[in-house]
Amino acid sequence: MDPPETARRLRPLLDALAAGPASARALAEELGLALPQVEEAVGRLRRAGFEIEHTDGTYEVRSVPAYGLGVAYGLEAPFAIEYHRQIGSTNDRARELAEAGEADVVVLADEQSGGRGRRGRAWWSPVGGVWLSVLLRPELDATRAGLLALLGATAVAEAVPAGVMATIKWPNDVLVGDRKLAGVLVETEIAAGRIEWAAVGIGVNADVVSTELPPGATSLREHIGTVDRGEFVRNLLVAVDHLRADPDRIPERWCRHAGTLGRRVRVKTPDGEVVGEALDVDGSGALLVDTGSNVTRVTVGECEHLRPV
Ligand code: BT5
């Protein structure tokens, strides 16, 4: 496995190359590297599928891989991309990177052999899906950690191409109709009441056929045909970046896509079931449910949409 600094080092080089042809010397100066380090980094990009021409001491990008590291080329969000063709779980790798002191890295995989959902459930992650974890160090009080799940789901809903009617079921399932398109698994490290780091794991059934997915699942491909995953991930990461920059606005942006509000719901919580009408989410991402006798604030639980009585 590459050391964590590799992904971080390639990002500024990709940005410099995306700006146009550049001499090795200019790149070295701009990036604060020695010439052999520039050559080594260009070699890494070539091995990752970039076609980079080198004539008269000038590098020029001729083509970019459609997925993988190609996602970082022209990405308008400050994340470094660490790409794996196959991995156990991107969230596990994000945790390793967090423990090595990293931030703002996206672990992206083509396939996961041990994809995880919440509470130990398995997450199917065949080739063609979008499986990634964004490692963030948000300025957020631990009591507001619930917002991060809303952030993940909102980013997916905002990035979904026009023509797909995606809605969010509280807190973080993205559905088309009543079938699941995407899920979010947030894992955090808390210290002294603050969030030290968060791995926001996002799984989207993008360019996958439904026969490769569990019952009850759907994919973007089922609705719009072949999907440009690179473009989708770039849009997703730009949305993540905007949302994390202004956490106070996450509930409002989440609400624009919410399918849960105004509906009768049953939420299974660690303290028992809450049944009633979902009214709103509060500033920490909790669901407010009118049970008929009071308004209950639900911070964790499994939410089910019920038919109106
Ligand atoms: C989730 O869990 O919805 C969170 C899924 C997070 C997956 C991402 S992929 C990148 C990152 N790395 C990881 O290892 N995980 C994250 P939950 O709400 O517990 O839903 C799990 C349930 O969804 C399962 O029990 C199945 O019923 C269903 N399911 C499993 N795989 C699915 C898929 N690909 N599409 C739709 N539903 C699925």
CSV table of C-alpha atoms and ligand atoms in Angstrom, one decimal:
chain,number,residue,atom,x,y,z
A,1,MET,CA,0.0,0.0,0.0
A,2,ASP,CA,1.4,3.5,-0.9
A,3,PRO,CA,2.2,5.7,2.0
A,4,PRO,CA,-0.5,8.3,2.8
A,5,GLU,CA,1.6,11.2,1.5
A,6,THR,CA,1.6,9.8,-2.0
A,7,ALA,CA,-2.0,10.8,-2.8
A,8,ARG,CA,-1.4,14.2,-1.1
A,9,ARG,CA,1.7,14.8,-3.2
A,10,LEU,CA,0.0,14.0,-6.6
A,11,ARG,CA,-2.9,16.5,-6.1
A,12,PRO,CA,-0.8,19.7,-6.6
A,13,LEU,CA,0.9,18.1,-9.6
A,14,LEU,CA,-2.4,17.3,-11.2
A,15,ASP,CA,-3.7,20.8,-10.6
A,16,ALA,CA,-0.5,22.3,-12.2
A,17,LEU,CA,-0.8,20.0,-15.2
A,18,ALA,CA,-4.5,20.7,-15.6
A,19,ALA,CA,-3.6,24.4,-16.0
A,20,GLY,CA,-1.7,23.5,-19.3
A,21,PRO,CA,1.7,22.4,-20.6
A,22,ALA,CA,4.5,23.0,-18.1
A,23,SER,CA,8.2,22.5,-18.0
A,24,ALA,CA,9.7,20.1,-15.5
A,25,ARG,CA,11.7,22.9,-14.1
A,26,ALA,CA,8.6,25.2,-13.6
A,27,LEU,CA,6.7,22.3,-12.0
A,28,ALA,CA,9.6,21.6,-9.6
A,29,GLU,CA,9.7,25.2,-8.6
A,30,GLU,CA,5.9,25.5,-8.2
A,31,LEU,CA,5.6,22.4,-6.2
A,32,GLY,CA,8.8,22.7,-4.2
A,33,LEU,CA,10.1,19.4,-5.5
A,34,ALA,CA,13.5,18.3,-6.9
A,35,LEU,CA,13.4,17.4,-10.6
A,36,PRO,CA,13.7,13.6,-10.0
A,37,GLN,CA,10.7,13.8,-7.7
A,38,VAL,CA,8.7,15.5,-10.5
A,39,GLU,CA,9.7,12.7,-12.9
A,40,GLU,CA,8.8,10.1,-10.3
A,41,ALA,CA,5.4,11.6,-9.7
A,42,VAL,CA,4.7,11.9,-13.5
A,43,GLY,CA,5.7,8.2,-13.7
A,44,ARG,CA,3.1,7.4,-11.1
A,45,LEU,CA,0.4,9.3,-13.1
A,46,ARG,CA,1.4,7.4,-16.2
A,47,ARG,CA,1.1,4.1,-14.4
A,48,ALA,CA,-2.3,5.2,-13.2
A,49,GLY,CA,-3.5,5.6,-16.8
A,50,PHE,CA,-2.6,9.3,-17.7
A,51,GLU,CA,-1.1,9.8,-21.1
A,52,ILE,CA,1.5,12.5,-20.5
A,53,GLU,CA,3.8,13.7,-23.4
A,54,HIS,CA,7.3,15.0,-22.6
A,55,THR,CA,8.8,17.0,-25.4
A,56,ASP,CA,11.6,19.6,-25.1
A,57,GLY,CA,11.4,19.4,-21.3
A,58,THR,CA,7.7,20.2,-21.3
A,59,TYR,CA,5.0,17.9,-19.9
A,60,GLU,CA,1.5,17.9,-21.5
A,61,VAL,CA,-1.5,15.8,-20.5
A,62,ARG,CA,-3.0,14.0,-23.6
A,63,SER,CA,-5.6,11.9,-21.9
A,64,VAL,CA,-7.0,11.3,-18.4
A,65,PRO,CA,-8.3,8.0,-17.1
A,66,ALA,CA,-12.1,8.1,-16.8
A,67,TYR,CA,-12.1,6.9,-13.2
A,68,GLY,CA,-9.6,6.3,-10.4
A,69,LEU,CA,-7.0,9.0,-10.1
A,70,GLY,CA,-8.5,10.7,-13.1
A,71,VAL,CA,-11.2,12.0,-10.8
A,72,ALA,CA,-8.7,14.4,-9.2
A,73,TYR,CA,-7.9,16.1,-12.5
A,74,GLY,CA,-9.9,19.3,-12.7
A,75,LEU,CA,-11.6,18.5,-9.4
A,76,GLU,CA,-12.9,21.8,-7.9
A,77,ALA,CA,-12.6,20.6,-4.3
A,78,PRO,CA,-9.3,20.3,-2.3
A,79,PHE,CA,-9.4,16.5,-1.7
A,80,ALA,CA,-6.5,14.2,-2.5
A,81,ILE,CA,-7.6,10.9,-4.1
A,82,GLU,CA,-6.2,7.6,-3.1
A,83,TYR,CA,-7.5,5.0,-5.5
A,84,HIS,CA,-7.7,1.2,-5.1
A,85,ARG,CA,-9.0,-1.2,-7.7
A,86,GLN,CA,-10.0,-3.4,-4.9
A,87,ILE,CA,-10.1,-3.0,-1.1
A,88,GLY,CA,-11.7,-4.5,1.9
A,89,SER,CA,-13.6,-1.3,3.0
A,90,THR,CA,-12.7,2.3,2.1
A,91,ASN,CA,-13.8,3.3,5.6
A,92,ASP,CA,-11.1,1.1,7.2
A,93,ARG,CA,-8.4,2.6,5.0
A,94,ALA,CA,-9.8,6.1,5.9
A,95,ARG,CA,-9.3,5.2,9.5
A,96,GLU,CA,-5.7,4.2,8.9
A,97,LEU,CA,-5.1,7.5,7.1
A,98,ALA,CA,-6.7,9.4,10.0
A,99,GLU,CA,-4.5,7.7,12.5
A,100,ALA,CA,-1.5,8.7,10.3
A,101,GLY,CA,-2.6,12.3,10.7
A,102,GLU,CA,-4.1,12.8,7.3
A,103,ALA,CA,-7.1,15.0,6.4
A,104,ASP,CA,-9.1,15.9,3.2
A,105,VAL,CA,-8.3,12.6,1.5
A,106,VAL,CA,-10.8,10.5,-0.4
A,107,VAL,CA,-10.3,6.8,-0.5
A,108,LEU,CA,-11.9,5.6,-3.7
A,109,ALA,CA,-12.3,1.9,-4.8
A,110,ASP,CA,-13.7,0.2,-7.8
A,111,GLU,CA,-14.8,-2.8,-5.7
A,112,GLN,CA,-15.0,-3.7,-2.0
A,113,SER,CA,-14.6,-7.2,-0.7
A,114,GLY,CA,-15.8,-6.3,2.8
A,115,GLY,CA,-18.1,-3.3,2.3
A,116,ARG,CA,-19.9,-2.4,5.5
A,117,GLY,CA,-23.3,-0.9,6.3
A,118,ARG,CA,-24.4,0.3,9.7
A,119,ARG,CA,-24.5,-2.0,12.7
A,120,GLY,CA,-22.3,-4.6,11.2
A,121,ARG,CA,-24.5,-5.1,8.1
A,122,ALA,CA,-22.9,-6.0,4.8
A,123,TRP,CA,-22.8,-3.6,1.9
A,124,TRP,CA,-22.7,-5.1,-1.6
A,125,SER,CA,-20.0,-3.3,-3.6
A,126,PRO,CA,-19.5,-4.7,-7.1
A,127,VAL,CA,-17.4,-3.1,-9.8
A,128,GLY,CA,-19.2,-0.2,-11.4
A,129,GLY,CA,-20.5,1.3,-8.2
A,130,VAL,CA,-19.1,4.4,-6.4
A,131,TRP,CA,-17.5,3.3,-3.1
A,132,LEU,CA,-15.6,6.0,-1.3
A,133,SER,CA,-14.8,7.5,2.1
A,134,VAL,CA,-14.0,11.2,2.7
A,135,LEU,CA,-11.7,11.8,5.6
A,136,LEU,CA,-12.7,15.1,7.2
A,137,ARG,CA,-11.6,16.9,10.3
A,138,PRO,CA,-14.7,19.1,10.8
A,139,GLU,CA,-15.0,21.9,13.2
A,140,LEU,CA,-18.0,20.3,14.9
A,141,ASP,CA,-19.1,19.6,18.4
A,142,ALA,CA,-19.6,15.9,19.1
A,143,THR,CA,-23.2,16.5,19.8
A,144,ARG,CA,-23.7,17.5,16.2
A,145,ALA,CA,-22.0,14.5,14.7
A,146,GLY,CA,-25.4,13.4,13.3
A,147,LEU,CA,-25.1,16.2,10.7
A,148,LEU,CA,-22.4,14.2,8.9
A,149,ALA,CA,-24.8,11.5,7.9
A,150,LEU,CA,-27.1,14.1,6.5
A,151,LEU,CA,-24.1,15.7,4.8
A,152,GLY,CA,-23.3,12.5,2.9
A,153,ALA,CA,-26.9,11.8,1.8
A,154,THR,CA,-27.4,15.5,0.7
A,155,ALA,CA,-24.2,15.4,-1.3
A,156,VAL,CA,-25.4,12.3,-3.1
A,157,ALA,CA,-28.9,13.8,-3.7
A,158,GLU,CA,-27.3,17.0,-5.1
A,159,ALA,CA,-24.9,15.1,-7.4
A,160,VAL,CA,-27.5,12.7,-8.9
A,161,PRO,CA,-28.0,13.5,-12.6
A,162,ALA,CA,-31.2,15.3,-13.7
A,163,GLY,CA,-33.8,12.7,-14.6
A,164,VAL,CA,-33.4,10.6,-11.4
A,165,MET,CA,-35.8,11.6,-8.7
A,166,ALA,CA,-33.8,10.8,-5.6
A,167,THR,CA,-35.2,11.4,-2.1
A,168,ILE,CA,-33.6,11.0,1.3
A,169,LYS,CA,-35.0,8.8,4.0
A,170,TRP,CA,-33.8,10.0,7.4
A,171,PRO,CA,-31.0,10.1,8.2
A,172,ASN,CA,-29.0,8.9,5.3
A,173,ASP,CA,-30.6,6.5,2.8
A,174,VAL,CA,-31.0,7.8,-0.7
A,175,LEU,CA,-33.9,6.2,-2.5
A,176,VAL,CA,-35.5,6.3,-5.9
A,177,GLY,CA,-39.2,5.5,-5.2
A,178,ASP,CA,-38.9,3.0,-2.4
A,179,ARG,CA,-35.7,1.4,-3.6
A,180,LYS,CA,-32.2,2.1,-2.2
A,181,LEU,CA,-29.7,3.9,-4.4
A,182,ALA,CA,-27.1,4.9,-1.9
A,183,GLY,CA,-26.2,4.6,1.8
A,184,VAL,CA,-23.8,6.4,4.1
A,185,LEU,CA,-21.7,5.1,7.0
A,186,VAL,CA,-20.1,7.7,9.2
A,187,GLU,CA,-17.4,6.7,11.6
A,188,THR,CA,-15.9,9.3,14.0
A,189,GLU,CA,-13.2,9.7,16.6
A,190,ILE,CA,-14.3,11.9,19.4
A,191,ALA,CA,-11.9,13.6,21.8
A,192,ALA,CA,-12.8,16.2,24.5
A,193,GLY,CA,-16.3,16.6,23.2
A,194,ARG,CA,-15.1,17.5,19.6
A,195,ILE,CA,-14.9,15.4,16.5
A,196,GLU,CA,-11.3,14.6,15.9
A,197,TRP,CA,-11.9,13.1,12.5
A,198,ALA,CA,-14.8,11.6,10.6
A,199,ALA,CA,-14.8,9.0,7.8
A,200,VAL,CA,-17.9,9.7,5.7
A,201,GLY,CA,-18.4,6.5,3.8
A,202,ILE,CA,-20.6,6.8,0.8
A,203,GLY,CA,-21.8,4.0,-1.4
A,204,VAL,CA,-23.8,4.7,-4.6
A,205,ASN,CA,-25.0,2.1,-7.0
A,206,ALA,CA,-23.9,4.0,-10.1
A,207,ASP,CA,-23.0,2.0,-13.2
A,208,VAL,CA,-24.3,-1.3,-11.8
A,209,VAL,CA,-27.1,-3.6,-13.0
A,210,SER,CA,-29.7,-4.6,-10.5
A,211,THR,CA,-28.9,-8.3,-10.8
A,212,GLU,CA,-25.6,-7.5,-9.0
A,213,LEU,CA,-27.4,-5.9,-6.1
A,214,PRO,CA,-29.5,-7.1,-3.2
A,215,PRO,CA,-33.4,-7.1,-3.5
A,216,GLY,CA,-34.8,-3.6,-2.8
A,217,ALA,CA,-31.8,-1.9,-4.4
A,218,THR,CA,-31.7,0.3,-7.5
A,219,SER,CA,-28.9,2.0,-9.5
A,220,LEU,CA,-28.4,5.1,-11.6
A,221,ARG,CA,-27.8,2.9,-14.6
A,222,GLU,CA,-31.3,1.4,-14.2
A,223,HIS,CA,-32.7,4.9,-14.6
A,224,ILE,CA,-30.4,6.7,-17.1
A,225,GLY,CA,-28.2,4.0,-18.7
A,226,THR,CA,-24.4,4.2,-18.7
A,227,VAL,CA,-23.1,6.6,-16.0
A,228,ASP,CA,-19.9,8.7,-16.2
A,229,ARG,CA,-18.7,7.8,-12.7
A,230,GLY,CA,-15.8,10.2,-12.8
A,231,GLU,CA,-18.1,13.2,-13.4
A,232,PHE,CA,-20.5,12.0,-10.8
A,233,VAL,CA,-17.8,11.6,-8.2
A,234,ARG,CA,-16.4,15.1,-9.0
A,235,ASN,CA,-19.9,16.6,-8.5
A,236,LEU,CA,-20.3,14.6,-5.3
A,237,LEU,CA,-17.0,15.8,-3.8
A,238,VAL,CA,-17.8,19.4,-4.7
A,239,ALA,CA,-21.1,19.1,-2.9
A,240,VAL,CA,-19.3,17.5,0.1
A,241,ASP,CA,-16.9,20.4,0.2
A,242,HIS,CA,-19.6,23.0,0.1
A,243,LEU,CA,-21.6,21.3,2.8
A,244,ARG,CA,-18.8,20.8,5.2
A,245,ALA,CA,-17.8,24.5,4.8
A,246,ASP,CA,-21.2,25.6,6.3
A,247,PRO,CA,-22.5,22.9,8.6
A,248,ASP,CA,-25.3,25.1,9.9
A,249,ARG,CA,-26.9,25.0,6.4
A,250,ILE,CA,-26.8,21.2,6.1
A,251,PRO,CA,-30.3,20.6,7.6
A,252,GLU,CA,-31.9,23.1,5.2
A,253,ARG,CA,-30.1,21.5,2.2
A,254,TRP,CA,-31.0,18.1,3.4
A,255,CYS,CA,-34.7,19.1,3.7
A,256,ARG,CA,-34.8,20.0,0.0
A,257,HIS,CA,-34.4,16.3,-0.8
A,258,ALA,CA,-36.1,14.8,2.2
A,259,GLY,CA,-38.8,12.2,1.5
A,260,THR,CA,-39.4,11.7,5.3
A,261,LEU,CA,-40.8,15.0,6.4
A,262,GLY,CA,-44.6,15.3,6.6
A,263,ARG,CA,-44.9,11.5,6.6
A,264,ARG,CA,-45.9,9.0,9.2
A,265,VAL,CA,-42.8,7.1,10.3
A,266,ARG,CA,-41.8,4.4,12.7
A,267,VAL,CA,-38.3,4.8,14.1
A,268,LYS,CA,-36.7,2.0,16.0
A,269,THR,CA,-34.4,3.6,18.6
A,270,PRO,CA,-32.3,2.1,21.3
A,271,ASP,CA,-35.0,3.4,23.8
A,272,GLY,CA,-37.9,1.9,21.9
A,273,GLU,CA,-40.2,2.7,19.0
A,274,VAL,CA,-41.3,6.2,18.1
A,275,VAL,CA,-44.3,6.4,15.8
A,276,GLY,CA,-45.8,9.6,14.4
A,277,GLU,CA,-45.5,12.4,11.9
A,278,ALA,CA,-41.9,13.5,11.0
A,279,LEU,CA,-41.9,17.2,11.3
A,280,ASP,CA,-38.4,18.5,10.8
A,281,VAL,CA,-34.7,18.0,11.5
A,282,ASP,CA,-33.0,20.2,14.0
A,283,GLY,CA,-29.5,21.8,14.0
A,284,SER,CA,-27.8,18.6,15.0
A,285,GLY,CA,-29.5,16.4,12.5
A,286,ALA,CA,-32.0,14.9,14.9
A,287,LEU,CA,-35.5,14.0,13.6
A,288,LEU,CA,-38.5,15.6,15.3
A,289,VAL,CA,-41.5,13.4,15.4
A,290,ASP,CA,-45.0,14.4,16.5
A,291,THR,CA,-46.3,11.3,18.3
A,292,GLY,CA,-49.7,12.9,19.0
A,293,SER,CA,-48.9,13.4,22.6
A,294,ASN,CA,-45.5,15.2,22.3
A,295,VAL,CA,-42.7,16.0,19.9
A,296,THR,CA,-39.9,13.5,20.3
A,297,ARG,CA,-36.4,14.2,19.2
A,298,VAL,CA,-34.8,11.1,17.7
A,299,THR,CA,-31.0,11.1,17.3
A,300,VAL,CA,-30.4,7.5,16.2
A,301,GLY,CA,-32.6,4.8,14.8
A,302,GLU,CA,-33.9,2.9,11.9
A,303,CYS,CA,-36.6,4.8,10.2
A,304,GLU,CA,-39.5,3.3,8.3
A,305,HIS,CA,-42.0,5.3,6.1
A,306,LEU,CA,-45.6,4.2,6.9
A,307,ARG,CA,-48.8,4.6,4.9
A,308,PRO,CA,-51.0,7.5,6.1
A,309,VAL,CA,-53.7,6.5,8.5
B,1,BT5,C1,-25.8,1.8,4.8
B,1,BT5,O1,-26.0,0.9,5.8
B,1,BT5,O2,-26.6,2.2,4.0
B,1,BT5,C2,-24.4,2.4,4.7
B,1,BT5,C3,-23.7,1.9,3.4
B,1,BT5,C4,-22.3,2.6,3.3
B,1,BT5,C5,-21.5,2.0,2.2
B,1,BT5,C6,-20.2,2.7,2.0
B,1,BT5,S1,-19.4,2.2,0.5
B,1,BT5,C7,-18.0,3.1,1.0
B,1,BT5,C8,-17.8,2.9,2.5
B,1,BT5,N1,-17.0,1.8,2.8
B,1,BT5,C9,-17.8,0.9,3.5
B,1,BT5,O3,-17.3,-0.3,3.9
B,1,BT5,N2,-19.0,1.3,3.6
B,1,BT5,C10,-19.2,2.7,3.1
B,1,BT5,P1,-27.4,0.4,6.3
B,1,BT5,O4,-28.3,1.5,6.4
B,1,BT5,O5,-27.0,-0.4,7.5
B,1,BT5,O6,-27.9,-0.5,5.1
B,1,BT5,C11,-27.4,-1.8,4.9
B,1,BT5,C12,-28.5,-2.6,4.2
B,1,BT5,O7,-28.7,-2.1,2.8
B,1,BT5,C13,-28.1,-4.1,4.0
B,1,BT5,O8,-28.5,-4.8,5.1
B,1,BT5,C14,-28.9,-4.5,2.7
B,1,BT5,O9,-30.2,-4.7,3.1
B,1,BT5,C15,-28.9,-3.2,1.9
B,1,BT5,N3,-27.8,-3.1,0.9
B,1,BT5,C16,-26.6,-3.8,1.0
B,1,BT5,N4,-25.9,-3.4,-0.1
B,1,BT5,C17,-26.6,-2.6,-0.8
B,1,BT5,C18,-26.4,-1.9,-2.0
B,1,BT5,N5,-25.3,-1.9,-2.7
B,1,BT5,N6,-27.4,-1.1,-2.5
B,1,BT5,C19,-28.6,-1.0,-1.8
B,1,BT5,N7,-28.8,-1.6,-0.7
B,1,BT5,C20,-27.9,-2.4,-0.2
